Structure formats: structure tokens, C-alpha cells
GROMACS .gro file of C-alpha atoms in nm:
model
  470
    1MET     CA    1   2.059 -18.962 -13.866
    2LYS     CA    2   1.798 -18.913 -14.136
    3THR     CA    3   1.850 -18.665 -14.416
    4ASP     CA    4   1.643 -18.385 -14.264
    5SER     CA    5   1.812 -18.435 -13.925
    6VAL     CA    6   2.159 -18.419 -14.078
    7GLN     CA    7   2.080 -18.108 -14.279
    8ARG     CA    8   1.914 -17.941 -13.981
    9TYR     CA    9   2.221 -18.010 -13.765
   10VAL     CA   10   2.455 -17.877 -14.035
   11ASP     CA   11   2.246 -17.565 -14.095
   12THR     CA   12   2.236 -17.484 -13.725
   13PHE     CA   13   2.609 -17.543 -13.685
   14TRP     CA   14   2.686 -17.316 -13.981
   15ASP     CA   15   2.458 -17.038 -13.862
   16SER     CA   16   2.563 -17.038 -13.496
   17GLU     CA   17   2.920 -17.166 -13.501
   18ILE     CA   18   3.074 -17.097 -13.843
   19LEU     CA   19   2.939 -16.776 -13.993
   20PRO     CA   20   3.037 -16.536 -13.711
   21THR     CA   21   3.399 -16.654 -13.711
   22LEU     CA   22   3.416 -16.683 -14.090
   23MET     CA   23   3.310 -16.318 -14.108
   24ASP     CA   24   3.590 -16.226 -13.866
   25TYR     CA   25   3.830 -16.417 -14.093
   26ILE     CA   26   3.714 -16.219 -14.399
   27ARG     CA   27   3.799 -15.896 -14.214
   28ILE     CA   28   4.168 -15.994 -14.192
   29PRO     CA   29   4.370 -15.885 -14.502
   30ASN     CA   30   4.601 -16.187 -14.487
   31GLN     CA   31   4.731 -16.184 -14.843
   32SER     CA   32   4.950 -16.465 -14.968
   33PRO     CA   33   5.328 -16.405 -14.952
   34MET     CA   34   5.350 -16.342 -15.327
   35PHE     CA   35   5.128 -16.037 -15.280
   36ASP     CA   36   5.247 -15.934 -14.933
   37PRO     CA   37   5.622 -15.998 -14.905
   38GLN     CA   38   5.613 -15.842 -14.556
   39TRP     CA   39   5.345 -16.080 -14.433
   40GLN     CA   40   5.543 -16.164 -14.119
   41GLU     CA   41   5.588 -15.800 -14.017
   42HIS     CA   42   5.224 -15.714 -14.088
   43GLY     CA   43   5.099 -16.003 -13.876
   44TYR     CA   44   4.776 -16.059 -14.067
   45MET     CA   45   4.856 -16.421 -14.147
   46ALA     CA   46   4.932 -16.490 -13.783
   47SER     CA   47   4.600 -16.335 -13.685
   48ALA     CA   48   4.404 -16.545 -13.936
   49VAL     CA   49   4.578 -16.864 -13.827
   50ALA     CA   50   4.522 -16.790 -13.459
   51LEU     CA   51   4.153 -16.719 -13.520
   52VAL     CA   52   4.085 -17.035 -13.720
   53ALA     CA   53   4.311 -17.262 -13.515
   54LYS     CA   54   4.142 -17.167 -13.187
   55TRP     CA   55   3.799 -17.216 -13.340
   56MET     CA   56   3.897 -17.562 -13.469
   57ALA     CA   57   4.059 -17.672 -13.144
   58ASP     CA   58   3.759 -17.561 -12.938
   59ARG     CA   59   3.522 -17.769 -13.151
   60LEU     CA   60   3.729 -18.085 -13.189
   61PRO     CA   61   3.795 -18.214 -12.837
   62GLY     CA   62   4.032 -18.506 -12.812
   63VAL     CA   63   4.224 -18.404 -13.122
   64THR     CA   64   4.601 -18.383 -13.159
   65PHE     CA   65   4.629 -18.026 -13.277
   66GLU     CA   66   4.928 -17.811 -13.373
   67VAL     CA   67   5.014 -17.488 -13.550
   68LEU     CA   68   5.354 -17.528 -13.714
   69ARG     CA   69   5.571 -17.220 -13.767
   70ASP     CA   70   5.904 -17.304 -13.922
   71GLY     CA   71   6.134 -17.007 -13.975
   72ALA     CA   72   6.044 -16.800 -14.279
   73HIS     CA   73   5.782 -17.050 -14.393
   74THR     CA   74   5.416 -16.959 -14.363
   75PRO     CA   75   5.229 -17.134 -14.080
   76LEU     CA   76   5.044 -17.461 -14.121
   77ILE     CA   77   4.760 -17.606 -13.913
   78LEU     CA   78   4.764 -17.983 -13.857
   79ALA     CA   79   4.491 -18.173 -13.675
   80GLU     CA   80   4.486 -18.551 -13.622
   81LEU     CA   81   4.171 -18.734 -13.514
   82PRO     CA   82   4.198 -19.099 -13.419
   83GLY     CA   83   3.928 -19.317 -13.568
   84SER     CA   84   3.758 -19.636 -13.467
   85GLY     CA   85   3.746 -19.748 -13.829
   86LYS     CA   86   4.019 -19.838 -14.076
   87GLY     CA   87   4.190 -19.612 -14.327
   88THR     CA   88   4.296 -19.248 -14.323
   89ILE     CA   89   4.128 -18.943 -14.474
   90LEU     CA   90   4.334 -18.631 -14.546
   91LEU     CA   91   4.126 -18.309 -14.560
   92TYR     CA   92   4.289 -18.003 -14.718
   93GLY     CA   93   4.225 -17.630 -14.735
   94HIS     CA   94   4.417 -17.301 -14.719
   95LEU     CA   95   4.388 -16.966 -14.541
   96ASP     CA   96   4.598 -16.726 -14.750
   97LYS     CA   97   4.412 -16.486 -14.977
   98GLN     CA   98   4.445 -16.315 -15.311
   99PRO     CA   99   4.488 -15.934 -15.311
  100PRO     CA  100   4.174 -15.719 -15.286
  101PHE     CA  101   4.152 -15.623 -15.657
  102SER     CA  102   3.941 -15.330 -15.777
  103GLY     CA  103   3.585 -15.304 -15.905
  104TRP     CA  104   3.390 -15.410 -15.597
  105ARG     CA  105   3.032 -15.286 -15.590
  106PRO     CA  106   2.987 -14.966 -15.385
  107GLU     CA  107   2.815 -15.146 -15.098
  108LEU     CA  108   3.087 -15.414 -15.081
  109ASP     CA  109   3.449 -15.426 -14.973
  110PRO     CA  110   3.703 -15.711 -14.987
  111TRP     CA  111   3.763 -15.694 -14.613
  112LYS     CA  112   3.402 -15.632 -14.507
  113PRO     CA  113   3.178 -15.940 -14.482
  114VAL     CA  114   2.826 -15.889 -14.616
  115LEU     CA  115   2.565 -16.166 -14.608
  116ASP     CA  116   2.275 -16.092 -14.843
  117ASN     CA  117   1.921 -16.229 -14.833
  118GLN     CA  118   2.010 -16.501 -15.084
  119GLY     CA  119   2.275 -16.651 -14.860
  120ARG     CA  120   2.576 -16.507 -15.044
  121LEU     CA  121   2.856 -16.409 -14.808
  122TYR     CA  122   3.070 -16.146 -14.981
  123GLY     CA  123   3.433 -16.076 -14.895
  124ARG     CA  124   3.780 -16.184 -14.995
  125GLY     CA  125   3.875 -16.537 -14.900
  126GLY     CA  126   3.542 -16.665 -14.773
  127ALA     CA  127   3.497 -16.900 -15.067
  128ASP     CA  128   3.866 -16.927 -15.162
  129ASP     CA  129   3.937 -17.091 -14.928
  130GLY     CA  130   3.855 -16.981 -14.575
  131TYR     CA  131   3.535 -17.185 -14.552
  132ALA     CA  132   3.730 -17.513 -14.595
  133ALA     CA  133   3.861 -17.548 -14.239
  134PHE     CA  134   3.516 -17.473 -14.099
  135ALA     CA  135   3.336 -17.712 -14.334
  136ALA     CA  136   3.582 -17.992 -14.255
  137VAL     CA  137   3.519 -17.955 -13.882
  138ALA     CA  138   3.143 -17.930 -13.936
  139ALA     CA  139   3.141 -18.250 -14.142
  140LEU     CA  140   3.328 -18.436 -13.869
  141ARG     CA  141   3.100 -18.299 -13.599
  142THR     CA  142   2.800 -18.411 -13.805
  143ALA     CA  143   2.942 -18.760 -13.849
  144ARG     CA  144   3.010 -18.786 -13.476
  145GLU     CA  145   2.662 -18.656 -13.393
  146ALA     CA  146   2.524 -18.938 -13.606
  147ALA     CA  147   2.744 -19.187 -13.417
  148VAL     CA  148   2.917 -19.274 -13.744
  149THR     CA  149   3.229 -19.486 -13.735
  150HIS     CA  150   3.507 -19.311 -13.919
  151GLY     CA  151   3.868 -19.380 -13.998
  152ARG     CA  152   4.164 -19.171 -13.890
  153ILE     CA  153   4.128 -18.808 -14.002
  154VAL     CA  154   4.407 -18.562 -14.077
  155ILE     CA  155   4.319 -18.198 -14.146
  156LEU     CA  156   4.589 -17.989 -14.316
  157ILE     CA  157   4.537 -17.615 -14.363
  158GLU     CA  158   4.823 -17.430 -14.533
  159CYS     CA  159   4.895 -17.060 -14.590
  160SER     CA  160   5.082 -17.031 -14.922
  161GLU     CA  161   4.846 -17.185 -15.180
  162GLU     CA  162   4.782 -16.858 -15.363
  163SER     CA  163   5.160 -16.829 -15.404
  164GLY     CA  164   5.190 -17.173 -15.562
  165SER     CA  165   5.205 -17.360 -15.228
  166ILE     CA  166   5.571 -17.261 -15.201
  167ASP     CA  167   5.596 -17.378 -14.839
  168LEU     CA  168   5.393 -17.695 -14.865
  169PRO     CA  169   5.674 -17.929 -14.987
  170HIS     CA  170   5.875 -17.837 -14.678
  171TYR     CA  171   5.590 -17.933 -14.446
  172LEU     CA  172   5.494 -18.247 -14.637
  173ALA     CA  173   5.852 -18.371 -14.607
  174ALA     CA  174   5.867 -18.286 -14.236
  175LEU     CA  175   5.525 -18.432 -14.157
  176GLY     CA  176   5.544 -18.751 -14.360
  177GLU     CA  177   5.511 -18.990 -14.066
  178ARG     CA  178   5.238 -18.789 -13.896
  179ILE     CA  179   5.027 -18.765 -14.211
  180GLY     CA  180   5.071 -19.134 -14.280
  181THR     CA  181   4.929 -19.291 -14.594
  182PRO     CA  182   4.580 -19.160 -14.668
  183ASP     CA  183   4.356 -19.375 -14.883
  184LEU     CA  184   4.115 -19.084 -14.941
  185VAL     CA  185   4.213 -18.723 -15.000
  186ILE     CA  186   3.941 -18.458 -14.980
  187CYS     CA  187   4.039 -18.118 -15.113
  188LEU     CA  188   3.792 -17.832 -15.055
  189ASP     CA  189   3.956 -17.570 -15.278
  190SER     CA  190   3.789 -17.632 -15.612
  191GLY     CA  191   3.472 -17.531 -15.794
  192CYS     CA  192   3.120 -17.631 -15.890
  193GLY     CA  193   2.938 -17.594 -16.218
  194ASN     CA  194   2.618 -17.483 -16.047
  195TYR     CA  195   2.475 -17.468 -15.697
  196GLU     CA  196   2.228 -17.751 -15.752
  197GLN     CA  197   2.434 -18.072 -15.718
  198LEU     CA  198   2.759 -18.212 -15.584
  199TRP     CA  199   3.055 -18.152 -15.816
  200SER     CA  200   3.386 -18.337 -15.819
  201THR     CA  201   3.695 -18.212 -15.998
  202THR     CA  202   3.873 -18.468 -16.215
  203SER     CA  203   4.156 -18.259 -16.357
  204LEU     CA  204   4.333 -17.928 -16.302
  205ARG     CA  205   4.543 -17.733 -16.546
  206GLY     CA  206   4.901 -17.644 -16.470
  207LEU     CA  207   5.022 -17.286 -16.455
  208VAL     CA  208   5.314 -17.092 -16.592
  209THR     CA  209   5.340 -16.742 -16.451
  210GLY     CA  210   5.597 -16.492 -16.559
  211THR     CA  211   5.698 -16.141 -16.650
  212VAL     CA  212   5.815 -15.997 -16.979
  213LYS     CA  213   6.021 -15.678 -16.959
  214ILE     CA  214   6.067 -15.487 -17.284
  215GLU     CA  215   6.327 -15.207 -17.297
  216VAL     CA  216   6.376 -14.980 -17.598
  217LEU     CA  217   6.534 -14.664 -17.449
  218THR     CA  218   6.716 -14.563 -17.133
  219GLU     CA  219   6.449 -14.302 -17.054
  220GLY     CA  220   6.114 -14.184 -17.185
  221VAL     CA  221   6.114 -13.925 -17.468
  222HIS     CA  222   5.868 -13.689 -17.638
  223SER     CA  223   5.629 -13.905 -17.841
  224GLY     CA  224   5.609 -13.648 -18.118
  225MET     CA  225   5.984 -13.629 -18.157
  226ALA     CA  226   6.038 -14.008 -18.141
  227GLY     CA  227   5.718 -14.138 -18.301
  228GLY     CA  228   5.789 -14.314 -18.631
  229ILE     CA  229   6.153 -14.354 -18.538
  230VAL     CA  230   6.155 -14.549 -18.213
  231PRO     CA  231   5.950 -14.871 -18.185
  232THR     CA  232   5.738 -14.860 -17.870
  233PRO     CA  233   5.748 -15.130 -17.602
  234PHE     CA  234   5.373 -15.177 -17.648
  235GLN     CA  235   5.418 -15.240 -18.020
  236ILE     CA  236   5.685 -15.499 -17.946
  237SER     CA  237   5.468 -15.663 -17.680
  238ARG     CA  238   5.199 -15.731 -17.941
  239THR     CA  239   5.453 -15.902 -18.164
  240LEU     CA  240   5.587 -16.111 -17.878
  241PHE     CA  241   5.250 -16.227 -17.748
  242ASP     CA  242   5.148 -16.313 -18.104
  243ARG     CA  243   5.416 -16.581 -18.084
  244LEU     CA  244   5.223 -16.740 -17.801
  245GLU     CA  245   4.860 -16.681 -17.892
  246ASN     CA  246   4.635 -16.639 -18.192
  247ALA     CA  247   4.461 -16.318 -18.085
  248ALA     CA  248   4.162 -16.387 -18.310
  249SER     CA  249   4.079 -16.730 -18.164
  250GLY     CA  250   4.258 -16.744 -17.828
  251GLU     CA  251   4.446 -17.059 -17.937
  252VAL     CA  252   4.787 -17.099 -17.775
  253LEU     CA  253   5.011 -17.179 -18.072
  254PRO     CA  254   5.331 -17.365 -17.973
  255ALA     CA  255   5.299 -17.741 -18.014
  256GLY     CA  256   5.493 -17.789 -17.690
  257LEU     CA  257   5.205 -17.629 -17.499
  258LYS     CA  258   4.941 -17.868 -17.632
  259ALA     CA  259   4.832 -18.215 -17.525
  260ALA     CA  260   4.581 -18.470 -17.649
  261VAL     CA  261   4.251 -18.481 -17.461
  262PRO     CA  262   4.192 -18.830 -17.314
  263PRO     CA  263   3.872 -18.988 -17.450
  264ALA     CA  264   3.727 -19.023 -17.099
  265ARG     CA  265   3.775 -18.651 -17.029
  266ARG     CA  266   3.619 -18.560 -17.364
  267GLU     CA  267   3.314 -18.770 -17.277
  268GLN     CA  268   3.303 -18.608 -16.934
  269ALA     CA  269   3.297 -18.265 -17.101
  270ARG     CA  270   2.998 -18.378 -17.309
  271GLN     CA  271   2.813 -18.489 -16.997
  272THR     CA  272   2.892 -18.162 -16.818
  273ALA     CA  273   2.776 -17.963 -17.121
  274ARG     CA  274   2.451 -18.159 -17.113
  275VAL     CA  275   2.394 -18.053 -16.751
  276LEU     CA  276   2.507 -17.692 -16.780
  277GLY     CA  277   2.423 -17.601 -17.140
  278GLY     CA  278   2.453 -17.226 -17.191
  279ALA     CA  279   2.558 -17.181 -16.829
  280VAL     CA  280   2.911 -17.290 -16.930
  281SER     CA  281   2.965 -16.937 -17.058
  282GLY     CA  282   2.668 -16.775 -16.886
  283MET     CA  283   2.827 -16.790 -16.540
  284PHE     CA  284   3.051 -16.489 -16.612
  285PRO     CA  285   2.968 -16.115 -16.581
  286TRP     CA  286   2.978 -16.037 -16.955
  287THR     CA  287   2.975 -15.685 -17.093
  288PRO     CA  288   2.661 -15.650 -17.311
  289GLY     CA  289   2.731 -15.768 -17.665
  290MET     CA  290   3.037 -15.977 -17.576
  291GLN     CA  291   3.066 -16.331 -17.709
  292ALA     CA  292   3.251 -16.640 -17.590
  293LEU     CA  293   3.543 -16.790 -17.782
  294ALA     CA  294   3.318 -17.066 -17.918
  295ASP     CA  295   2.949 -17.149 -17.948
  296ASP     CA  296   2.977 -17.517 -17.854
  297PRO     CA  297   2.977 -17.565 -17.473
  298VAL     CA  298   3.178 -17.887 -17.513
  299GLU     CA  299   3.456 -17.698 -17.689
  300LEU     CA  300   3.445 -17.424 -17.428
  301LEU     CA  301   3.484 -17.682 -17.152
  302LEU     CA  302   3.778 -17.846 -17.328
  303ASN     CA  303   3.934 -17.503 -17.389
  304ASN     CA  304   3.907 -17.437 -17.018
  305THR     CA  305   4.031 -17.771 -16.889
  306TRP     CA  306   4.260 -17.946 -17.140
  307ARG     CA  307   4.392 -17.667 -17.360
  308ALA     CA  308   4.631 -17.386 -17.284
  309SER     CA  309   4.506 -17.029 -17.242
  310LEU     CA  310   4.690 -16.701 -17.195
  311ALA     CA  311   4.594 -16.401 -16.982
  312VAL     CA  312   4.803 -16.085 -16.940
  313VAL     CA  313   4.720 -15.994 -16.581
  314GLY     CA  314   4.946 -15.703 -16.492
  315GLN     CA  315   5.152 -15.418 -16.629
  316GLU     CA  316   5.427 -15.196 -16.494
  317GLY     CA  317   5.572 -14.881 -16.644
  318MET     CA  318   5.261 -14.729 -16.802
  319PRO     CA  319   5.100 -14.442 -16.611
  320ASP     CA  320   4.726 -14.432 -16.556
  321VAL     CA  321   4.516 -14.225 -16.794
  322GLU     CA  322   4.491 -13.926 -16.563
  323HIS     CA  323   4.868 -13.890 -16.536
  324ALA     CA  324   4.973 -13.999 -16.884
  325GLY     CA  325   5.165 -13.744 -17.090
  326ASN     CA  326   5.271 -13.755 -17.454
  327VAL     CA  327   5.574 -13.967 -17.375
  328LEU     CA  328   5.709 -14.262 -17.566
  329LEU     CA  329   5.782 -14.494 -17.278
  330HIS     CA  330   6.128 -14.640 -17.243
  331ALA     CA  331   6.021 -14.978 -17.099
  332LEU     CA  332   5.717 -15.183 -17.006
  333THR     CA  333   5.681 -15.500 -16.801
  334TYR     CA  334   5.388 -15.738 -16.838
  335LYS     CA  335   5.285 -16.017 -16.606
  336PHE     CA  336   5.117 -16.316 -16.768
  337SER     CA  337   4.930 -16.623 -16.651
  338LEU     CA  338   4.950 -16.917 -16.890
  339ARG     CA  339   4.729 -17.214 -16.804
  340ILE     CA  340   4.858 -17.538 -16.953
  341PRO     CA  341   4.706 -17.886 -17.002
  342PRO     CA  342   4.709 -18.111 -16.692
  343ALA     CA  343   4.962 -18.356 -16.835
  344LEU     CA  344   5.233 -18.103 -16.930
  345ASP     CA  345   5.558 -18.047 -16.742
  346ALA     CA  346   5.522 -17.693 -16.606
  347GLN     CA  347   5.896 -17.632 -16.578
  348ALA     CA  348   5.955 -17.741 -16.937
  349ALA     CA  349   5.664 -17.522 -17.048
  350GLY     CA  350   5.820 -17.226 -16.869
  351ARG     CA  351   6.153 -17.281 -17.042
  352LEU     CA  352   5.975 -17.301 -17.378
  353VAL     CA  353   5.795 -16.970 -17.314
  354LYS     CA  354   6.113 -16.794 -17.205
  355GLU     CA  355   6.306 -16.911 -17.511
  356LEU     CA  356   6.019 -16.823 -17.745
  357LEU     CA  357   5.977 -16.468 -17.617
  358GLU     CA  358   6.345 -16.381 -17.576
  359ARG     CA  359   6.457 -16.521 -17.912
  360ASP     CA  360   6.521 -16.270 -18.195
  361PRO     CA  361   6.360 -15.970 -18.022
  362PRO     CA  362   6.188 -15.728 -18.263
  363PHE     CA  363   6.408 -15.433 -18.362
  364GLY     CA  364   6.678 -15.558 -18.126
  365ALA     CA  365   6.484 -15.458 -17.813
  366LYS     CA  366   6.603 -15.590 -17.480
  367VAL     CA  367   6.351 -15.856 -17.376
  368THR     CA  368   6.387 -16.026 -17.038
  369VAL     CA  369   6.154 -16.307 -16.931
  370PHE     CA  370   6.122 -16.467 -16.589
  371CYS     CA  371   5.902 -16.778 -16.556
  372GLY     CA  372   5.784 -17.007 -16.281
  373GLY     CA  373   5.537 -17.288 -16.291
  374SER     CA  374   5.324 -17.533 -16.102
  375PRO     CA  375   5.205 -17.861 -16.253
  376GLY     CA  376   4.852 -17.971 -16.325
  377TRP     CA  377   4.682 -18.291 -16.216
  378ASP     CA  378   4.463 -18.564 -16.360
  379ALA     CA  379   4.267 -18.785 -16.121
  380PRO     CA  380   4.304 -19.163 -16.113
  381PRO     CA  381   3.994 -19.373 -16.189
  382LEU     CA  382   3.725 -19.344 -15.926
  383ALA     CA  383   3.678 -19.643 -15.696
  384PRO     CA  384   3.328 -19.790 -15.713
  385TRP     CA  385   3.257 -19.721 -15.344
  386LEU     CA  386   3.345 -19.352 -15.380
  387GLU     CA  387   3.143 -19.316 -15.698
  388ARG     CA  388   2.842 -19.471 -15.524
  389ALA     CA  389   2.888 -19.257 -15.213
  390THR     CA  390   2.923 -18.936 -15.411
  391GLU     CA  391   2.614 -19.011 -15.617
  392ALA     CA  392   2.409 -19.107 -15.313
  393ALA     CA  393   2.514 -18.796 -15.117
  394SER     CA  394   2.432 -18.564 -15.406
  395ARG     CA  395   2.087 -18.713 -15.453
  396GLU     CA  396   2.022 -18.714 -15.079
  397PHE     CA  397   2.105 -18.350 -15.009
  398TYR     CA  398   2.075 -18.177 -15.348
  399GLY     CA  399   1.812 -18.399 -15.505
  400GLN     CA  400   2.015 -18.438 -15.825
  401GLU     CA  401   2.290 -18.653 -15.970
  402ALA     CA  402   2.656 -18.596 -15.888
  403CYS     CA  403   2.863 -18.434 -16.163
  404TYR     CA  404   3.230 -18.458 -16.258
  405PHE     CA  405   3.430 -18.204 -16.452
  406GLY     CA  406   3.773 -18.062 -16.515
  407VAL     CA  407   3.863 -17.721 -16.374
  408GLY     CA  408   4.072 -17.462 -16.553
  409GLY     CA  409   4.253 -17.343 -16.243
  410SER     CA  410   4.540 -17.493 -16.045
  411ILE     CA  411   4.576 -17.644 -15.698
  412PRO     CA  412   4.948 -17.719 -15.650
  413PHE     CA  413   4.868 -17.940 -15.351
  414MET     CA  414   4.697 -18.192 -15.578
  415HIS     CA  415   5.004 -18.266 -15.787
  416MET     CA  416   5.222 -18.293 -15.476
  417ILE     CA  417   4.986 -18.524 -15.291
  418GLY     CA  418   4.903 -18.724 -15.604
  419GLU     CA  419   5.269 -18.805 -15.658
  420ARG     CA  420   5.321 -18.889 -15.291
  421PHE     CA  421   5.012 -19.114 -15.261
  422PRO     CA  422   4.944 -19.260 -15.607
  423GLN     CA  423   4.709 -19.529 -15.469
  424ALA     CA  424   4.481 -19.281 -15.290
  425GLN     CA  425   4.129 -19.190 -15.397
  426PHE     CA  426   4.043 -18.824 -15.441
  427LEU     CA  427   3.736 -18.613 -15.382
  428ILE     CA  428   3.822 -18.266 -15.508
  429THR     CA  429   3.534 -18.029 -15.461
  430GLY     CA  430   3.453 -17.675 -15.356
  431VAL     CA  431   3.216 -17.380 -15.365
  432LEU     CA  432   3.359 -17.166 -15.648
  433GLY     CA  433   3.052 -17.165 -15.869
  434PRO     CA  434   2.879 -16.921 -16.105
  435ASN     CA  435   2.967 -16.556 -16.036
  436SER     CA  436   3.146 -16.639 -15.709
  437ASN     CA  437   3.445 -16.462 -15.866
  438ALA     CA  438   3.739 -16.583 -15.660
  439HIS     CA  439   4.046 -16.361 -15.719
  440GLY     CA  440   3.825 -16.087 -15.867
  441PRO     CA  441   3.586 -15.828 -15.725
  442ASN     CA  442   3.267 -15.923 -15.539
  443GLU     CA  443   3.387 -16.269 -15.435
  444PHE     CA  444   3.118 -16.456 -15.248
  445LEU     CA  445   3.054 -16.785 -15.072
  446HIS     CA  446   2.719 -16.944 -15.157
  447VAL     CA  447   2.628 -17.045 -14.802
  448PRO     CA  448   2.329 -17.271 -14.886
  449TYR     CA  449   2.551 -17.470 -15.124
  450ALA     CA  450   2.828 -17.491 -14.864
  451LYS     CA  451   2.583 -17.627 -14.606
  452LYS     CA  452   2.469 -17.907 -14.836
  453LEU     CA  453   2.829 -17.980 -14.933
  454THR     CA  454   2.911 -18.018 -14.563
  455ALA     CA  455   2.631 -18.271 -14.522
  456CYS     CA  456   2.760 -18.463 -14.826
  457LEU     CA  457   3.108 -18.474 -14.675
  458ALA     CA  458   2.971 -18.628 -14.356
  459ARG     CA  459   2.805 -18.905 -14.557
  460ILE     CA  460   3.119 -18.969 -14.762
  461ILE     CA  461   3.331 -18.990 -14.445
  462ALA     CA  462   3.093 -19.259 -14.321
  463ALA     CA  463   3.103 -19.443 -14.655
  464HIS     CA  464   3.484 -19.442 -14.644
  465ALA     CA  465   3.482 -19.623 -14.311
  466GLN     CA  466   3.236 -19.880 -14.441
  467ALA     CA  467   3.442 -19.939 -14.756
  468ALA     CA  468   3.759 -19.980 -14.549
  469ARG     CA  469   3.594 -20.257 -14.348
  470THR     CA  470   3.504 -20.462 -14.656
   0.00000   0.00000   0.00000
């Protein structure tokens, strides 16, 4: 099929077959187990899986298809397509969602799909990562429509990624023989630097999440009576977090949370900065007058991909402003998200953070830290055939060169699958581009970009089969 025929087929398939069901998926509040511990009782995850699984099965005739439900583990969708060519491609996505968050625009809602006149589909989970299962099927349908020879295809859609893929190791161990040994892994859960070319992710930071509980009294007391005598939990929290981060620069201080940037990744950051320029920082919804942590886009990219960064993302124990009295609080708990360089051991980093924050607590306060972590990932060198195919697909459907960059977020699946299949090639891509705001308010899927990405995937599936023959 020629370029315009492929894109026309993909566009029609998206409009008629994908978007109506993807909108139904957005309506389901199937939060990841970390955010909905009663996910089984609520049944939202089961509804989302049933919706997507039926849609996939109906559009992939002749496929070995199964929804696995193993005890308390979240469900997993596994589809196996025999191929007439050599090699195996593993396609990955997930269906669980982040919580709704606050701050959505008045006309929007996390569980209400809205498609605007610019092709942005708003709603929680459409871009992260509900579209993935649909795009994978559409790419395969496109390849088949073009009578393309393809290798064996395995599609794996999990439901615990937003909780650190806690259930994925169980399924990978149980499904080892059925998955086989893929020589190409395509993950559709990453981002893009803009909506104008095909982007591939080359590294992902690891993640240490945790809570810090600070206790100074057994109950709250009058702030006037205690002020100047009793240190507050908030005061102590500032001292503790100063051990981790330079508040003036954002630099994470402990040497054990740093790693050297490989020369190839530094050069990649320069190339990405050349393409994006001011858009490196301009993609975020800044408050007027705010400034980024650095002026140099190369340094900002390295900060975001190969250096640690700290965010305090939650708090417990402090009332909201409307209900706050003049009380010196007895305890506060903070939740933090610490992104770490791709090469670091996440468990060791968690132990370091716990020891650092609990050691010698200010004023003898009771400080209790709980940490968990998931490792980062750094891609192996790109095979020449995949580099050529990625470049050709980007120029064919976007009209511009393919781009490669590191991503500051985490995809636990990548570390797991990278360790299991060290000889595999990887195409890690996705639709989380400027202002798409996954995890935050007003999340959207850029549908025109997703359509072109689908067409690129079809071409790369064909190129994989050709490379396997040679």
C-alpha cells in the first residue's frame, strides 16, 4: 500500500472502530490498585478489561486470545498471532489508570471523553495508556490489509503499571513459554517531544516512592501556647528534605543518587535540544513569570533524564485552608516521588533515602520512612535495520526525521523485559507529548499524532519481517 492509502486506512479505522470504544474506556474509573485497593470489589478494572478484550478479539480473527485472572492479581490480556515470517514481536501496553486529580477545566472531567476540533481526546487514561491496545491492533490490521508478511506477534496488556507493575513479574514467569523469545519489543507507553515526528525513547529513569511521617506530639495543641516551644512537623520536614535536595537549584545532593551521563546520551540530548529548542521547557503550563531550573535546554534534558529529581506529591495530617484552626499539628506525613538515573539500583537508592531521612532526627522527633522502588532502563544500541525503518517511517508519515530521547518517567516493564531478553531490539514510543498531562488534570490523547504513529508501526512490523529473513 502507498503512503496515502495506508494513512487513509488507518484514519478510517481510528474514526470508525477505535474512537467510540476508546471513549467508552475513558468513562470507566478503573484506577490502578495503588489508588483503588478495593479494585476487585468495585469491578471497574474488570469492566475495562472486558470492553477492550472483546474489541480486540472481534478485530483479530484467527488469534489465540486469553484474559488471565490469577487470584488477587490484576487481569492481563494476552494475544498471540502466528506469522508467516520469522522472528517474534512483543507489543506492550496497560489499561490501569492514575486517579482523577483536581484542576480539570470546567468543561472537562476525568471520566468524560471530550474530542475537540483539534483532535485532542480529553479524559483520564486515553493517552496513558488506553490507546495502546487499540493502536497495536490497528497497526496489525493495516499490515494485513497491505498483505505484509509479518513474524509472530504477541500482544501483552497489563493492569498494574501505574502501581509499579506489581503483578507483571508473576505473569511473565507464568507465561514464559507462550511469550517465547521476542527479537523486537514495542512498548506504547512512552512520550514524544512534539507531535511532528516519530519519537523513540532510549532511557527511562528509575523511581523511589515513599512516605515520611514526622511526629512531635501525641495530639495537636494551641499554636499560641506551644509556638516557640514545640518544633512543628512542617519545620522538621524542611530540614529533612534539605538533606535530599538543594531547594535553590533542585539538585539532588547525595552522591549515591547520582550517575555519570554516558557520552552517547549527552550527544543525544544535544540533538533533541536542537530539534525542540525552547519547547523543552515550553511544553508545560507555566504560571506567568515562572522560570525553569536552567536556561540551557541541553541541561534541562539531562536533568530530566539522567539526573535525580525530587517531588513531594502528597500530604496527610494538615487540614485544608477552610477548616484549619490555630493548632500546632502533632504529626504530618509526606509522600515523595524521587526519580533516579537509569543506571542506579532502585532498592539501594531507597535504602539510602530511608537511612538519610531517619538518621539523627531534628529535635528528637519521631521520623518514620517507608520506601519502595522500581528500576530505570537504558536501551541497547539500535540495530541498523530498526534505525533505518524508524527513520523511513517518520519521514513517510510525518515528513520529518525520527528523533531519539531519554524520558524522565518510569516504565517498570522495560527493566523486566530488558533483563529477560537482553538480545532484543526495542522501540519504545508513545503519545505523551506537550501539554498532554498524563497523571495531571486535562489529560488528552493527540489523535492525529496517534494515527500517524499507528501507520509507522505497521511499516516497522513489515521491516522486522524483512530483516528477519536476511
